[in-house]
Short mmCIF file of C-alpha atoms in Angstrom, two decimals:
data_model
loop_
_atom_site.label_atom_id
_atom_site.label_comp_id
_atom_site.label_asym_id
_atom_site.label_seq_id
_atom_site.Cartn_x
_atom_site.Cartn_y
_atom_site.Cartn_z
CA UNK H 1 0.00 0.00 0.00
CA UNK H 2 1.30 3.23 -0.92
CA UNK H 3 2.17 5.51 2.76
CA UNK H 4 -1.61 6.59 3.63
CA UNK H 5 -0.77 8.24 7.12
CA UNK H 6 -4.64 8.23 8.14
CA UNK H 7 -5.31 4.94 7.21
CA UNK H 8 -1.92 3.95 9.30
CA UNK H 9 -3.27 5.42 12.63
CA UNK H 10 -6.53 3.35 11.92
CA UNK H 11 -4.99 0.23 11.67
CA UNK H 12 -3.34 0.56 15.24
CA UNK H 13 -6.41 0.62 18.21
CA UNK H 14 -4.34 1.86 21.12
CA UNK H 15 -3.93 5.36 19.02
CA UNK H 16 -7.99 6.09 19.57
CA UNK H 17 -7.36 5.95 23.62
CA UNK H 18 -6.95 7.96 26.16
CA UNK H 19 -4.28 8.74 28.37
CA UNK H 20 -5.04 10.56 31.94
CA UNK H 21 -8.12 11.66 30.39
CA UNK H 22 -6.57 13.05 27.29
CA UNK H 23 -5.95 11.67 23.53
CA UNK H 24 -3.11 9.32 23.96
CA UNK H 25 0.25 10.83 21.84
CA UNK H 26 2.53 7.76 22.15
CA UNK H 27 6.44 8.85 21.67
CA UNK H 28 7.84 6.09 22.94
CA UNK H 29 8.38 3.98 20.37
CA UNK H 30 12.37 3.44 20.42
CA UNK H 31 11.53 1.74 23.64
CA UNK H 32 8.73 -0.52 22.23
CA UNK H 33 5.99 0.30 19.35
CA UNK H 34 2.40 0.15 19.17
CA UNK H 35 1.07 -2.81 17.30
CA UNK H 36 -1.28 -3.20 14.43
CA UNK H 37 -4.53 -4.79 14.68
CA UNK H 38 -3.36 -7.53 12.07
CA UNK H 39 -0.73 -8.25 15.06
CA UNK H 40 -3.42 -8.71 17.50
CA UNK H 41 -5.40 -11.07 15.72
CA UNK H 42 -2.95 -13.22 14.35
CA UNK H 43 -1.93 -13.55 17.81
CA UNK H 44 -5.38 -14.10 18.76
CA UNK H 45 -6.36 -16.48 15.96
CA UNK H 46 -3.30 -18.70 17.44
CA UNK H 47 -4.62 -19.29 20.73
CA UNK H 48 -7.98 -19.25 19.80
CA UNK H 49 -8.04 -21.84 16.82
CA UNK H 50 -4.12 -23.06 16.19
CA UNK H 51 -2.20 -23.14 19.71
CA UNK H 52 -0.09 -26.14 19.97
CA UNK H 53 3.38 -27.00 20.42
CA UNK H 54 6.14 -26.81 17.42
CA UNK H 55 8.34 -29.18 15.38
CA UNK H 56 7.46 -32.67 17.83
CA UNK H 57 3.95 -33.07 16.92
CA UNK H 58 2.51 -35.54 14.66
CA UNK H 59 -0.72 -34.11 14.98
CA UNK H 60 -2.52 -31.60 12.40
CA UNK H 61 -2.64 -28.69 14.82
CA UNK H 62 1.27 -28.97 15.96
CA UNK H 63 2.24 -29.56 12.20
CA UNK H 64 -0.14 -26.05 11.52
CA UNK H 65 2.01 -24.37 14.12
CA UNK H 66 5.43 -25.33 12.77
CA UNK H 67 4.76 -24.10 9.43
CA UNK H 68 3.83 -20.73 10.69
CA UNK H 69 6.67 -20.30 12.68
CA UNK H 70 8.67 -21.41 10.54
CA UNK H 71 7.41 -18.95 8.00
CA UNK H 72 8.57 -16.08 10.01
CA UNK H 73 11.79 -17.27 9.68
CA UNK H 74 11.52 -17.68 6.45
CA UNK H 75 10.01 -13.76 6.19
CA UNK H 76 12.65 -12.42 8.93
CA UNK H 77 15.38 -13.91 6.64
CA UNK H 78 13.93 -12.11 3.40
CA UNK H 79 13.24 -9.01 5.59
CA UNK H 80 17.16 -8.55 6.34
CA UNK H 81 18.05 -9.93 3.07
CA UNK H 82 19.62 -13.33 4.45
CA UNK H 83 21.09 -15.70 2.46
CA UNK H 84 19.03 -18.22 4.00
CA UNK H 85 16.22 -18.88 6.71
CA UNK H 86 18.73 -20.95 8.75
CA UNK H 87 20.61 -18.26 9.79
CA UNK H 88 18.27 -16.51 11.58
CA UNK H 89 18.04 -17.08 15.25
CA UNK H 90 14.93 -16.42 17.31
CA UNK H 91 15.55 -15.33 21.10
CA UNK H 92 13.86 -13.22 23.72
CA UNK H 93 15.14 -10.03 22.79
CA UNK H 94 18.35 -7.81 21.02
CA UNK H 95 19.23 -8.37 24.47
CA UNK H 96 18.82 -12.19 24.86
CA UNK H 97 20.74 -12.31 21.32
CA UNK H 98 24.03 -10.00 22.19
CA UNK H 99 24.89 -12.55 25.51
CA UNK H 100 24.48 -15.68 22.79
CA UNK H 101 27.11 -14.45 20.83
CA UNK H 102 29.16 -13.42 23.93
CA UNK H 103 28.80 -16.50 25.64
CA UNK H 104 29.00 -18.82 22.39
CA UNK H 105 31.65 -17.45 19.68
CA UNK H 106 32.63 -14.86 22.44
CA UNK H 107 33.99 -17.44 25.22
CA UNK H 108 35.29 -19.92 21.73
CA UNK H 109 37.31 -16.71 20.10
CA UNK H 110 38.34 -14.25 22.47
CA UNK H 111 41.10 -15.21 24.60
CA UNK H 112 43.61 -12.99 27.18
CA UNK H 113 44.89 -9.70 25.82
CA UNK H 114 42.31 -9.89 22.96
CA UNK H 115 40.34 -6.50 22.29
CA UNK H 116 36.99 -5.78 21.67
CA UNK H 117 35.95 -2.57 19.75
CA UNK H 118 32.30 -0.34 21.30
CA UNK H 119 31.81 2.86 20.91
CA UNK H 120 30.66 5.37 23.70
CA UNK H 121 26.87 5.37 22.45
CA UNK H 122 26.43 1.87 23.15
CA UNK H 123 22.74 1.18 24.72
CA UNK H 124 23.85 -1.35 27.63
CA UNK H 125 22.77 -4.33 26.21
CA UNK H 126 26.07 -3.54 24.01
CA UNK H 127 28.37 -3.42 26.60
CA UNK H 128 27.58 -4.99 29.51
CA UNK H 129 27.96 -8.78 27.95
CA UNK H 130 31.24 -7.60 26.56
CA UNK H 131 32.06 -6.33 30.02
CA UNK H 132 31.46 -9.73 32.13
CA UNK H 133 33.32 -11.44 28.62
CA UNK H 134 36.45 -9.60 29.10
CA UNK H 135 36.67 -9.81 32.72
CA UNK H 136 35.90 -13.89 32.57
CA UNK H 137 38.81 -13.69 29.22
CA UNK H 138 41.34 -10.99 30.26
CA UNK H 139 40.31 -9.18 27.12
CA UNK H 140 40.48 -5.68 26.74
CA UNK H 141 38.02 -2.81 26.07
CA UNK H 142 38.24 0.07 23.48
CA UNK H 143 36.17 2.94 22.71
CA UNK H 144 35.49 4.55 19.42
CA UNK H 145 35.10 8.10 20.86
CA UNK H 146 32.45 10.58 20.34
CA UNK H 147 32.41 14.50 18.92
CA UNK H 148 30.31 16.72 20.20
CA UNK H 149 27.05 16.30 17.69
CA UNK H 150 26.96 12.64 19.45
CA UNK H 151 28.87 11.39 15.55
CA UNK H 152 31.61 8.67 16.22
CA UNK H 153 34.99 9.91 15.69
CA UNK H 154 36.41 8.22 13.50
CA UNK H 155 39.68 9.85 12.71
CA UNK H 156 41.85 7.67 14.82
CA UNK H 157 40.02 4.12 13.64
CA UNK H 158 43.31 2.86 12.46
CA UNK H 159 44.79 2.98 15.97
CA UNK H 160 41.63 1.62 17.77
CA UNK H 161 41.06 -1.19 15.22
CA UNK H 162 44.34 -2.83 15.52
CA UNK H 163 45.35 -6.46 14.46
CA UNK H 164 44.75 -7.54 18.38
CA UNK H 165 41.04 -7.10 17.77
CA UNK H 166 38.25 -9.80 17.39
CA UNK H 167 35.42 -8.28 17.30
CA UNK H 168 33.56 -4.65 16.69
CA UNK H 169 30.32 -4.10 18.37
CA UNK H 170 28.35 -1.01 17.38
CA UNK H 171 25.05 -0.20 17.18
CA UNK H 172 23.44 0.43 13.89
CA UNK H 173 21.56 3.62 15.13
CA UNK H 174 21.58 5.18 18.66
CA UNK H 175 18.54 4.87 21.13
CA UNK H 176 19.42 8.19 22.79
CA UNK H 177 19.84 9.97 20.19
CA UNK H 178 18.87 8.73 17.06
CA UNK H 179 22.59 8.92 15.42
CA UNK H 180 23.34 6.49 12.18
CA UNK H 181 26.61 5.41 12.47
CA UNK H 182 29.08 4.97 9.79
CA UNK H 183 29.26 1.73 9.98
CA UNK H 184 30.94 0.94 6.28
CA UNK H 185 34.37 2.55 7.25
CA UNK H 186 34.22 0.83 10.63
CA UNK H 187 33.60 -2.60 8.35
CA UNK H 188 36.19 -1.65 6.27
CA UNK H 189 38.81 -1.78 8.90
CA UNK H 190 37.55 -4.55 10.54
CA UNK H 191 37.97 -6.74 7.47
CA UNK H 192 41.93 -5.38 7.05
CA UNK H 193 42.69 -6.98 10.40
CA UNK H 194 40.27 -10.01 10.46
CA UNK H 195 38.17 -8.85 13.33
CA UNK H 196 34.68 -9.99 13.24
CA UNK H 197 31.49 -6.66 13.48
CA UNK H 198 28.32 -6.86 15.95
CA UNK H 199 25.72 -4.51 14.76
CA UNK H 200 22.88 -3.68 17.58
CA UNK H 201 20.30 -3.01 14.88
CA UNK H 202 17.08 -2.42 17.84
CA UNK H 203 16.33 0.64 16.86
CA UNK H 204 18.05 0.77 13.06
CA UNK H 205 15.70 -2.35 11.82
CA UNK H 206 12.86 -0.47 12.82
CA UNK H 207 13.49 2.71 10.33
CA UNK H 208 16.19 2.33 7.97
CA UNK H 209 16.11 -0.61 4.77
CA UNK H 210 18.71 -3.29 5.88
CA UNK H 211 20.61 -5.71 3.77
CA UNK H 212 23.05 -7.86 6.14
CA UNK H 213 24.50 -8.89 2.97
CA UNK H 214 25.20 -6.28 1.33
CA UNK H 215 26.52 -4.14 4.38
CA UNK H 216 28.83 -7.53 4.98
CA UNK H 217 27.67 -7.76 8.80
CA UNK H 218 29.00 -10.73 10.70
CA UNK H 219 26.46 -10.35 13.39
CA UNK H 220 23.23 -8.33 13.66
CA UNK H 221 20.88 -8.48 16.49
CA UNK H 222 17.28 -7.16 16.54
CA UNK H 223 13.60 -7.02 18.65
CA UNK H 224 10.41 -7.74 17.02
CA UNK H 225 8.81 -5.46 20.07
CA UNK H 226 10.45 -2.28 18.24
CA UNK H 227 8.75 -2.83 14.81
CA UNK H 228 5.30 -3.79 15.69
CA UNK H 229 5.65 -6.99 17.00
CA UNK H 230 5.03 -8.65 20.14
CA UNK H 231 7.71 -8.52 23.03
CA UNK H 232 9.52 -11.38 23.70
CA UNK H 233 10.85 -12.22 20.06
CA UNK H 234 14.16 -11.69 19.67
CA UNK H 235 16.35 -12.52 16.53
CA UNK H 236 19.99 -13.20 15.56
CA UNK H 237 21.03 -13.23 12.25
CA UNK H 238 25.40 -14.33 12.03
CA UNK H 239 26.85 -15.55 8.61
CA UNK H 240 26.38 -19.62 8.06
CA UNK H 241 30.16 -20.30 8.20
CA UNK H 242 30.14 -18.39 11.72
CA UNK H 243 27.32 -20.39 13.35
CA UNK H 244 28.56 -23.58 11.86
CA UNK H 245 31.48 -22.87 14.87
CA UNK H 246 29.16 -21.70 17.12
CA UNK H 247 28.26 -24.35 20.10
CA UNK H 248 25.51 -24.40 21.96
CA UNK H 249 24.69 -21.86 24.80
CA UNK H 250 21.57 -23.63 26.69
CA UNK H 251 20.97 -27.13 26.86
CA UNK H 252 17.54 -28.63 26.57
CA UNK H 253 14.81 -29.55 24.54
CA UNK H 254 15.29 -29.10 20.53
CA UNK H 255 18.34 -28.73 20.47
CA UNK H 256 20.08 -31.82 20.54
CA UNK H 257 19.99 -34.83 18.05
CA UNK H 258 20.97 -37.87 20.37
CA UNK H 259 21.28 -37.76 24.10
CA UNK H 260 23.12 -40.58 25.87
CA UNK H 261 23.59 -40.71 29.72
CA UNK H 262 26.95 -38.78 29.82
CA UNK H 263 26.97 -37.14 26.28
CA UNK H 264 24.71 -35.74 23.40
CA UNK H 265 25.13 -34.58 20.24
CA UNK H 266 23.62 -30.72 18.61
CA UNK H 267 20.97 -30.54 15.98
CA UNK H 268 21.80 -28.79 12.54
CA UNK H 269 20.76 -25.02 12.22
CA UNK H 270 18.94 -23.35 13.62
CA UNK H 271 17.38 -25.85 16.43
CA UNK H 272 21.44 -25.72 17.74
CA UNK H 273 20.95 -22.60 19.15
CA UNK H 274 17.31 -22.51 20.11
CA UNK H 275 16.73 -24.69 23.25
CA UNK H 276 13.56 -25.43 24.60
CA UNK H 277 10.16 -24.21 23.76
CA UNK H 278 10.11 -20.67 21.99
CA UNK H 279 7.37 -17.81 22.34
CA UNK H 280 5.53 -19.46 19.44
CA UNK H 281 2.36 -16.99 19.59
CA UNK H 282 5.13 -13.81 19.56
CA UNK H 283 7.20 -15.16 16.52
CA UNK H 284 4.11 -16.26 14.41
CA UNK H 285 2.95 -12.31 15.62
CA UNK H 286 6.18 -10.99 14.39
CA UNK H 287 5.31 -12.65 10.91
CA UNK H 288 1.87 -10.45 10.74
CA UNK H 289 4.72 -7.28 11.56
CA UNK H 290 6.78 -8.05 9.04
CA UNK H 291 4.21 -8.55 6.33
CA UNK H 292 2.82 -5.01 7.59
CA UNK H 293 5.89 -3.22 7.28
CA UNK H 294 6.62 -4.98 3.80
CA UNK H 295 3.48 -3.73 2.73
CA UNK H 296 4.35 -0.05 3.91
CA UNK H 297 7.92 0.28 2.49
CA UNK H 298 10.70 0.65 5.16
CA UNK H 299 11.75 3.40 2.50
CA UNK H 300 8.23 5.03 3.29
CA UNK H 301 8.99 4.93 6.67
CA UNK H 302 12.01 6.52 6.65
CA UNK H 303 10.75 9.08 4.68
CA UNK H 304 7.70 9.95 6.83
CA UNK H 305 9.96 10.02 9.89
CA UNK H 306 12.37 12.89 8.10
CA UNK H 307 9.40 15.12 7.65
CA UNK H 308 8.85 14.40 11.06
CA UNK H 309 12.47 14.83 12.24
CA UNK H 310 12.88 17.98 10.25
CA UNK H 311 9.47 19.42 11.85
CA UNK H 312 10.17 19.03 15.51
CA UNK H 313 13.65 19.83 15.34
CA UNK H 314 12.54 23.15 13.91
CA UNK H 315 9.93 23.73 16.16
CA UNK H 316 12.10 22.53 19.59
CA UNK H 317 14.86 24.97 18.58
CA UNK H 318 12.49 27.98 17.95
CA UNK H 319 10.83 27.20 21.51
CA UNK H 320 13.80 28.30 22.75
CA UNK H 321 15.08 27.14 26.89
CA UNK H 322 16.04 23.40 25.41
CA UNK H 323 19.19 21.92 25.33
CA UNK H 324 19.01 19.26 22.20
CA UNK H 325 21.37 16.58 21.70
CA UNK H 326 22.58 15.22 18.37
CA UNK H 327 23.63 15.69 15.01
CA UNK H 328 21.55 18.20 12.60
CA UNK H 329 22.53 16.27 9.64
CA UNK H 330 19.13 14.41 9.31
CA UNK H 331 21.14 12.05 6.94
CA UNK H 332 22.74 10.68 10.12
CA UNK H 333 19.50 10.32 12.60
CA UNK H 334 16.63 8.53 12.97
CA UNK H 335 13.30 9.75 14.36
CA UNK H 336 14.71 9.97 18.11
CA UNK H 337 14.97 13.85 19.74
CA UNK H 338 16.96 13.30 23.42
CA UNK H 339 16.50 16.97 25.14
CA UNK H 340 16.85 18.89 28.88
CA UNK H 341 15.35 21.84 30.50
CA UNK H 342 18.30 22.79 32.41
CA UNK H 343 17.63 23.22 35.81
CA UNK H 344 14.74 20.91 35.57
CA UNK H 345 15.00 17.07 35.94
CA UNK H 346 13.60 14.90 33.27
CA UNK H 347 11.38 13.36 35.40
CA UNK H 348 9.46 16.16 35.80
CA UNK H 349 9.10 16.96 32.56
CA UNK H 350 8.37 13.37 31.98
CA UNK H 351 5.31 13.77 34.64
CA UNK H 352 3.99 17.06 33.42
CA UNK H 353 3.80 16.12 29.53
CA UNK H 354 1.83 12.32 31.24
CA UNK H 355 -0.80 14.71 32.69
CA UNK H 356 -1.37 15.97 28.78
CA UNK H 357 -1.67 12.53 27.38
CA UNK H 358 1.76 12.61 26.42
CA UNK H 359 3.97 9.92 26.70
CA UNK H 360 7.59 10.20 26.33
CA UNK H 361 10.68 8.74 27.73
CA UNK H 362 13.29 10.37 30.11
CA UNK H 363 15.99 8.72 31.83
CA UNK H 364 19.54 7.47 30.82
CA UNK H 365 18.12 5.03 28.39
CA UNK H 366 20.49 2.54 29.30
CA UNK H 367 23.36 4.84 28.47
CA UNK H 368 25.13 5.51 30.88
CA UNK H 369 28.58 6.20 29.35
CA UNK H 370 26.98 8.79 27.37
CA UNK H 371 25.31 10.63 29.94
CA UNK H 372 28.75 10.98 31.57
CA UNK H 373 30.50 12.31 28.06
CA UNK H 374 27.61 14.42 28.28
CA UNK H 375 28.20 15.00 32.15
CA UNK H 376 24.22 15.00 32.44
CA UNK H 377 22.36 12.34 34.60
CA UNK H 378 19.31 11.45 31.49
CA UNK H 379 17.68 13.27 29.08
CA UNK H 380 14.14 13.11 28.06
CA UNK H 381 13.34 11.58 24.72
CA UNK H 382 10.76 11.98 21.77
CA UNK H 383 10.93 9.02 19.25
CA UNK H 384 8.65 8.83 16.01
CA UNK H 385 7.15 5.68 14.09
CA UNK H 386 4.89 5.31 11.28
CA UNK H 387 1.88 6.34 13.04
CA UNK H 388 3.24 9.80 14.24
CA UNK H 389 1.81 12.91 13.02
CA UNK H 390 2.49 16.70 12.93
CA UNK H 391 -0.37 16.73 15.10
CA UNK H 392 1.92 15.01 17.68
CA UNK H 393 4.83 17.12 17.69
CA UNK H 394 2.38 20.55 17.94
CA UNK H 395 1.42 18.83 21.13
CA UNK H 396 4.59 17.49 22.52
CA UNK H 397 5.13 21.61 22.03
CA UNK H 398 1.89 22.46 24.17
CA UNK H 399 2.88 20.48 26.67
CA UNK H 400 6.51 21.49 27.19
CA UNK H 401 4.98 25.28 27.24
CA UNK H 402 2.95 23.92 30.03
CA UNK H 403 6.88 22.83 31.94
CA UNK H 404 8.24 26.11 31.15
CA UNK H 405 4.99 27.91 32.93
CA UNK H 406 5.68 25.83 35.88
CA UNK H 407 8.96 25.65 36.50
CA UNK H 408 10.30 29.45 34.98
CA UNK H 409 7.76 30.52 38.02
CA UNK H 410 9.92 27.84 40.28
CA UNK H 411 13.60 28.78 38.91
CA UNK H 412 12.45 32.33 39.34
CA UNK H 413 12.31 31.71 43.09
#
């Protein structure tokens, strides 16, 4: 369908509620979107008329099942322009599949006085397995540094990425504040000394065309919760000949092909690396997302989110009082605005704009590093989807007139 804004908000229920009494304006879709009412009832139809367990049963209903889950697969792998279906993972969460690669080709390739490559920007689902990695290895931690527009600086990659590194994690967009990285030169040196790249794509899946081939990613990690699906789907996508090294990480159910009393033997792809019974209702979900988005255009949805981007921005920075964080070069961001009030703590803000029917995020967004470059404790944050209007970000405006009423009467004290 061609990008038919009106017809967009109709499709998603949630937008036609109320919030504290007030029409709900949902900006809070980096942390987790709304979802389409094709999502719902797919996920309804399952437990309603096809719930059953996967890949064991026999039975009609189980043998239903499989085939739809296995279609999302099938649709994830097209989606991300996979080679093949195999090669897609499904966990929990971007989260859930960042500690699988630590903890499987992490723990089997990186050994004492090893490096690993982040960046400052990293949400903490980036670092933190690469933390408790290094500490169990001896490895060591680098940092691709930041300028001041929240831009990696690369200037100095050829001393960061140095033949003693395995791998480069970085994420494909930043959560705080909506920054695209460049992530071909960081490939590009990452090939000349044979280290392996992690993208975090959470929040780039969700607004930017991806081709994992093309862009020659080793690893790329992503939530279906971020692009309309249900929570609780994750999904890891690594190159064949990788995961053909990769051992297991749990033990259990489906993932084995012979168990003995003091041994077993794996399964082929993909079961290797998915033990135990998977959120089968949330991944056949996730196929109803993908098929909406598809139907879209992620290309549409960029666009609509630059027109989006472009309007705020120009509206925050004529309201005047806000400190905005980012680049300005809307080729480099996604729909995310992080901002302050200084003097005023983004909780507050947060509260005030909740009383409006506003919702927004504030915090350090899991962060933390960046806050401290920043030398702030959070920010508050606007993010855009599909469904966001103009209409939105003239109200987001009304309601942070409504903060500067109250508090420029408090600061004045």
């Amino acid at each position: 369908m061609s990008f038919d804004l009106d017809k967009i908000r109709r499709d998603f229920p949630i937008l036609s509620t109320e919030m504290n009494g007030k029409p709900l304006v949902f900006l809070d879709s980096a942390a987790s979107s709304q979802k389409p009412k094709s999502v719902i009832d797919t996920i309804r139809k399952y437990y309603e008329a096809e719930n059953a367990n996967i890949h064991r049963g026999v039975y009609a209903l189980s043998q239903k099942a499989t085939e739809k889950y296995e279609m999302t697969r099938i649709k994830a792998s097209r989606f991300i322009g996979a080679a093949c279906a195999k090669v897609v993972i499904f966990t929990r969460n971007t989260t859930e599949s960042i500690n699988l690669v630590a903890q499987s080709w992490g723990r089997t390739n990186i050994h004492e006085g090893d490096e690993i490559v982040l960046t400052e920007l990293e949400h903490h689902s980036n670092l933190v397995p690469w933390q408790m990695l290094a500490q169990e290895k001896q490895a060591v931690l680098k940092f691709i540094p930041l300028n001041q527009d929240s831009t990696l600086d690369l200037s100095n990659l050829d001393e960061i990425i140095t033949e003693r590194v395995k791998l480069v994690a970085v994420a494909q967009m930043s959560n705080v504040t909506g920054t695209i990285h460049d992530l071909s030169s960081i490939i590009r040196r990452a090939r000349e000394v044979g280290a392996k790249v992690l993208v975090d794509g959470a929040q780039g899946i969700c607004h930017l065309p991806t081709n994992v081939q093309k862009e020659d990613f080793d690893f790329y990690a992503f939530s279906a919760h971020k692009m309309l699906g249900p929570t609780g789907v994750g999904i890891l996508y690594a190159k064949e000949e990788i995961l053909d090294t990769m051992p297991p990480w749990m033990g259990g159910g489906d993932m084995i092909s012979k168990v003995w009393k003091d041994k077993s033997t794996y399964a082929d792809l993909p079961a290797r690396l998915e033990a135990g019974t998977p959120n089968i209702s949330g991944v056949i979900g996730f196929g109803a997302a993908l098929e909406y988005l598809e139907s879209v255009g992620m290309q549409e949805i960029r666009n609509h989110e630059l027109e989006l981007l472009q309007y705020a921005l120009d509206r925050l920075d004529d309201f005047g009082g806000l400190e905005l964080y980012g680049t300005t070069d809307l080729s480099k961001r996604g729909g995310v605005i992080s901002f302050n009030f200084p003097g005023v703590h983004p909780h507050d803000v947060g509260s005030i704009l909740d009383e409006e029917g506003i919702a927004i995020r504030v915090g350090h967004h899991c962060a933390q590093p960046f806050m401290d470059f920043k030398g702030i404790a959070g920010t508050c944050r606007a993010s855009f989807y599909l469904y966001n209007t103009k209409e939105d970000v003239d109200s987001l405006l009304v309601g942070l007139k409504k903060v500067k009423e109250i508090f420029g009467r408090v600061l004045k004290r």
